[in-house]
Amino acid sequence: FEPPGPGRAPPAALPLGPLRLGQLVLGAAFWVTVAAHKYEGAAHFALFAAVLVWLLTLALLGLSLLGRWALVPVLGARWLLTNLLHDLVLGTGLYAAAAGIMGHKAKRYSYCNVPGYSQPCLHRAYLSAAVCGGIAAGLYLLSGLWCLARRCRGHRDIV
């Protein structure tokens, strides 16, 4: 670690841990909301994508907290790059797609969101999932940009 000199900016102050926790909470809210209600068609992909990214995020957080990323073959030596690709490609891409799918489904079920409609309605569940997925995609984008900024400054790890 080099202290910032006269022409150097101090290191970024945004910790990755709170972003990961937010991603895990919103990701769990997304897939629990979808899984707890009737779903069909493209919602299967949205649920698969959300659970996949959620599990990978949990693994990244666990390895990062324990400081054991060096034990991961091939990826451990490139941990910052691994986090960067996970956040920008998998996290942002898959959650944005999943949020779009659920938003489209919420729009399809908007007819039942009127007063006096007595049948079961999936509009609120799909809308809630779309909002959680959109915010999660934003958190993944933010953490991916943070990792990218660290990489551009010449750092090789997330600490």
Short mmCIF file of C-alpha atoms in Angstrom, two decimals:
data_model
loop_
_atom_site.label_atom_id
_atom_site.label_comp_id
_atom_site.label_asym_id
_atom_site.label_seq_id
_atom_site.Cartn_x
_atom_site.Cartn_y
_atom_site.Cartn_z
CA PHE A 1 0.00 0.00 0.00
CA GLU A 2 1.37 3.38 -1.00
CA PRO A 3 0.15 6.48 0.81
CA PRO A 4 -1.26 9.11 -1.53
CA GLY A 5 1.41 11.55 -2.63
CA PRO A 6 1.06 15.13 -3.79
CA GLY A 7 -0.25 14.19 -7.24
CA ARG A 8 -2.16 11.06 -6.30
CA ALA A 9 -5.77 10.75 -5.25
CA PRO A 10 -6.60 8.82 -2.08
CA PRO A 11 -8.04 5.32 -2.56
CA ALA A 12 -11.75 4.93 -3.18
CA ALA A 13 -13.75 5.02 0.03
CA LEU A 14 -16.65 2.87 -1.18
CA PRO A 15 -16.44 -0.52 0.53
CA LEU A 16 -17.58 -3.53 -1.42
CA GLY A 17 -19.04 -5.34 1.63
CA PRO A 18 -22.16 -3.19 2.14
CA LEU A 19 -22.86 -3.30 -1.60
CA ARG A 20 -22.64 -7.10 -1.55
CA LEU A 21 -25.01 -7.27 1.43
CA GLY A 22 -27.49 -5.03 -0.39
CA GLN A 23 -27.19 -7.21 -3.49
CA LEU A 24 -27.86 -10.32 -1.43
CA VAL A 25 -30.89 -8.83 0.33
CA LEU A 26 -32.49 -7.49 -2.86
CA GLY A 27 -31.61 -10.66 -4.78
CA ALA A 28 -33.24 -12.81 -2.11
CA ALA A 29 -36.30 -10.56 -2.13
CA PHE A 30 -36.49 -10.96 -5.92
CA TRP A 31 -36.28 -14.71 -6.11
CA VAL A 32 -38.38 -15.38 -3.00
CA THR A 33 -41.11 -13.13 -4.40
CA VAL A 34 -41.08 -14.92 -7.75
CA ALA A 35 -40.81 -18.42 -6.25
CA ALA A 36 -43.63 -17.81 -3.75
CA HIS A 37 -46.13 -17.05 -6.51
CA LYS A 38 -47.30 -18.84 -9.60
CA TYR A 39 -44.88 -18.30 -12.43
CA GLU A 40 -44.59 -19.54 -16.01
CA GLY A 41 -42.75 -18.92 -19.24
CA ALA A 42 -39.90 -16.44 -19.12
CA ALA A 43 -40.23 -16.11 -15.34
CA HIS A 44 -38.41 -19.46 -15.15
CA PHE A 45 -35.36 -17.80 -16.70
CA ALA A 46 -35.68 -14.79 -14.41
CA LEU A 47 -35.79 -17.05 -11.36
CA PHE A 48 -32.84 -19.12 -12.60
CA ALA A 49 -30.78 -16.00 -13.32
CA ALA A 50 -31.55 -14.45 -9.93
CA VAL A 51 -30.69 -17.59 -7.97
CA LEU A 52 -27.51 -18.18 -9.97
CA VAL A 53 -26.22 -14.64 -9.44
CA TRP A 54 -27.32 -14.70 -5.80
CA LEU A 55 -25.37 -17.91 -5.09
CA LEU A 56 -22.27 -16.62 -6.89
CA THR A 57 -22.49 -13.35 -4.95
CA LEU A 58 -22.75 -15.27 -1.71
CA ALA A 59 -19.64 -17.27 -2.65
CA LEU A 60 -17.71 -14.11 -3.60
CA LEU A 61 -18.67 -12.40 -0.35
CA GLY A 62 -17.76 -15.44 1.74
CA LEU A 63 -14.36 -15.89 0.09
CA SER A 64 -13.65 -12.17 0.30
CA LEU A 65 -14.57 -11.92 3.98
CA LEU A 66 -12.44 -14.93 4.82
CA GLY A 67 -9.57 -13.69 2.65
CA ARG A 68 -9.42 -17.06 0.95
CA TRP A 69 -9.76 -16.06 -2.71
CA ALA A 70 -6.22 -17.35 -3.39
CA LEU A 71 -7.59 -20.88 -2.92
CA VAL A 72 -9.80 -20.55 -6.01
CA PRO A 73 -7.96 -22.04 -9.00
CA VAL A 74 -7.27 -19.62 -11.88
CA LEU A 75 -9.67 -16.93 -10.62
CA GLY A 76 -8.00 -16.36 -7.24
CA ALA A 77 -4.97 -14.70 -8.78
CA ARG A 78 -7.29 -12.30 -10.62
CA TRP A 79 -9.79 -11.62 -7.85
CA LEU A 80 -10.49 -7.98 -8.74
CA LEU A 81 -11.06 -8.94 -12.38
CA THR A 82 -13.30 -11.82 -11.25
CA ASN A 83 -15.40 -9.45 -9.13
CA LEU A 84 -15.49 -6.92 -11.97
CA LEU A 85 -16.77 -9.43 -14.52
CA HIS A 86 -19.22 -10.94 -12.04
CA ASP A 87 -20.70 -7.54 -11.24
CA LEU A 88 -20.81 -5.98 -14.70
CA VAL A 89 -21.59 -9.00 -16.86
CA LEU A 90 -23.46 -11.46 -14.69
CA GLY A 91 -24.97 -9.27 -11.98
CA THR A 92 -25.97 -6.23 -13.99
CA GLY A 93 -26.83 -8.12 -17.16
CA LEU A 94 -28.87 -10.95 -15.69
CA TYR A 95 -30.68 -8.85 -13.09
CA ALA A 96 -31.55 -6.20 -15.69
CA ALA A 97 -32.94 -8.93 -17.96
CA ALA A 98 -34.83 -10.54 -15.06
CA ALA A 99 -36.26 -7.16 -13.99
CA GLY A 100 -37.35 -6.51 -17.57
CA ILE A 101 -39.07 -9.88 -17.78
CA MET A 102 -40.89 -9.35 -14.51
CA GLY A 103 -41.82 -5.79 -15.48
CA HIS A 104 -43.30 -7.09 -18.73
CA LYS A 105 -45.25 -9.73 -16.81
CA ALA A 106 -46.48 -7.09 -14.34
CA LYS A 107 -47.74 -5.03 -17.28
CA ARG A 108 -49.52 -8.10 -18.70
CA TYR A 109 -51.31 -8.62 -15.38
CA SER A 110 -52.16 -4.96 -14.80
CA TYR A 111 -55.80 -5.57 -15.72
CA CYS A 112 -56.43 -7.21 -12.36
CA ASN A 113 -55.10 -4.23 -10.40
CA VAL A 114 -58.46 -2.48 -10.29
CA PRO A 115 -60.78 -2.01 -7.31
CA GLY A 116 -63.33 -4.76 -6.98
CA TYR A 117 -61.34 -7.45 -8.80
CA SER A 118 -61.85 -10.55 -6.68
CA GLN A 119 -59.64 -13.17 -8.37
CA PRO A 120 -56.01 -13.81 -7.34
CA CYS A 121 -53.73 -11.28 -9.01
CA LEU A 122 -49.99 -11.59 -9.71
CA HIS A 123 -49.51 -7.94 -10.66
CA ARG A 124 -48.15 -6.80 -7.28
CA ALA A 125 -45.81 -9.78 -6.93
CA TYR A 126 -44.38 -9.31 -10.42
CA LEU A 127 -44.08 -5.56 -9.91
CA SER A 128 -42.30 -6.06 -6.58
CA ALA A 129 -39.89 -8.51 -8.18
CA ALA A 130 -39.21 -6.09 -11.05
CA VAL A 131 -38.42 -3.26 -8.63
CA CYS A 132 -36.12 -5.45 -6.50
CA GLY A 133 -34.38 -6.73 -9.64
CA GLY A 134 -33.91 -3.22 -11.02
CA ILE A 135 -32.40 -1.92 -7.79
CA ALA A 136 -30.19 -5.02 -7.54
CA ALA A 137 -28.97 -4.43 -11.10
CA GLY A 138 -28.11 -0.86 -10.11
CA LEU A 139 -26.13 -2.08 -7.09
CA TYR A 140 -24.23 -4.55 -9.29
CA LEU A 141 -23.48 -1.76 -11.74
CA LEU A 142 -22.21 0.45 -8.92
CA SER A 143 -19.95 -2.25 -7.47
CA GLY A 144 -18.74 -3.18 -10.97
CA LEU A 145 -17.80 0.42 -11.69
CA TRP A 146 -16.03 0.59 -8.32
CA CYS A 147 -14.00 -2.52 -9.23
CA LEU A 148 -13.28 -1.04 -12.67
CA ALA A 149 -12.01 2.19 -11.09
CA ARG A 150 -9.71 0.18 -8.79
CA ARG A 151 -8.44 -1.82 -11.74
CA CYS A 152 -7.75 1.35 -13.75
CA ARG A 153 -5.75 2.73 -10.83
CA GLY A 154 -3.50 -0.31 -10.97
CA HIS A 155 -4.87 -2.29 -8.04
CA ARG A 156 -4.96 -6.06 -8.33
CA ASP A 157 -7.26 -7.00 -5.44
CA ILE A 158 -10.41 -5.73 -3.76
CA VAL A 159 -8.83 -4.73 -0.46
#
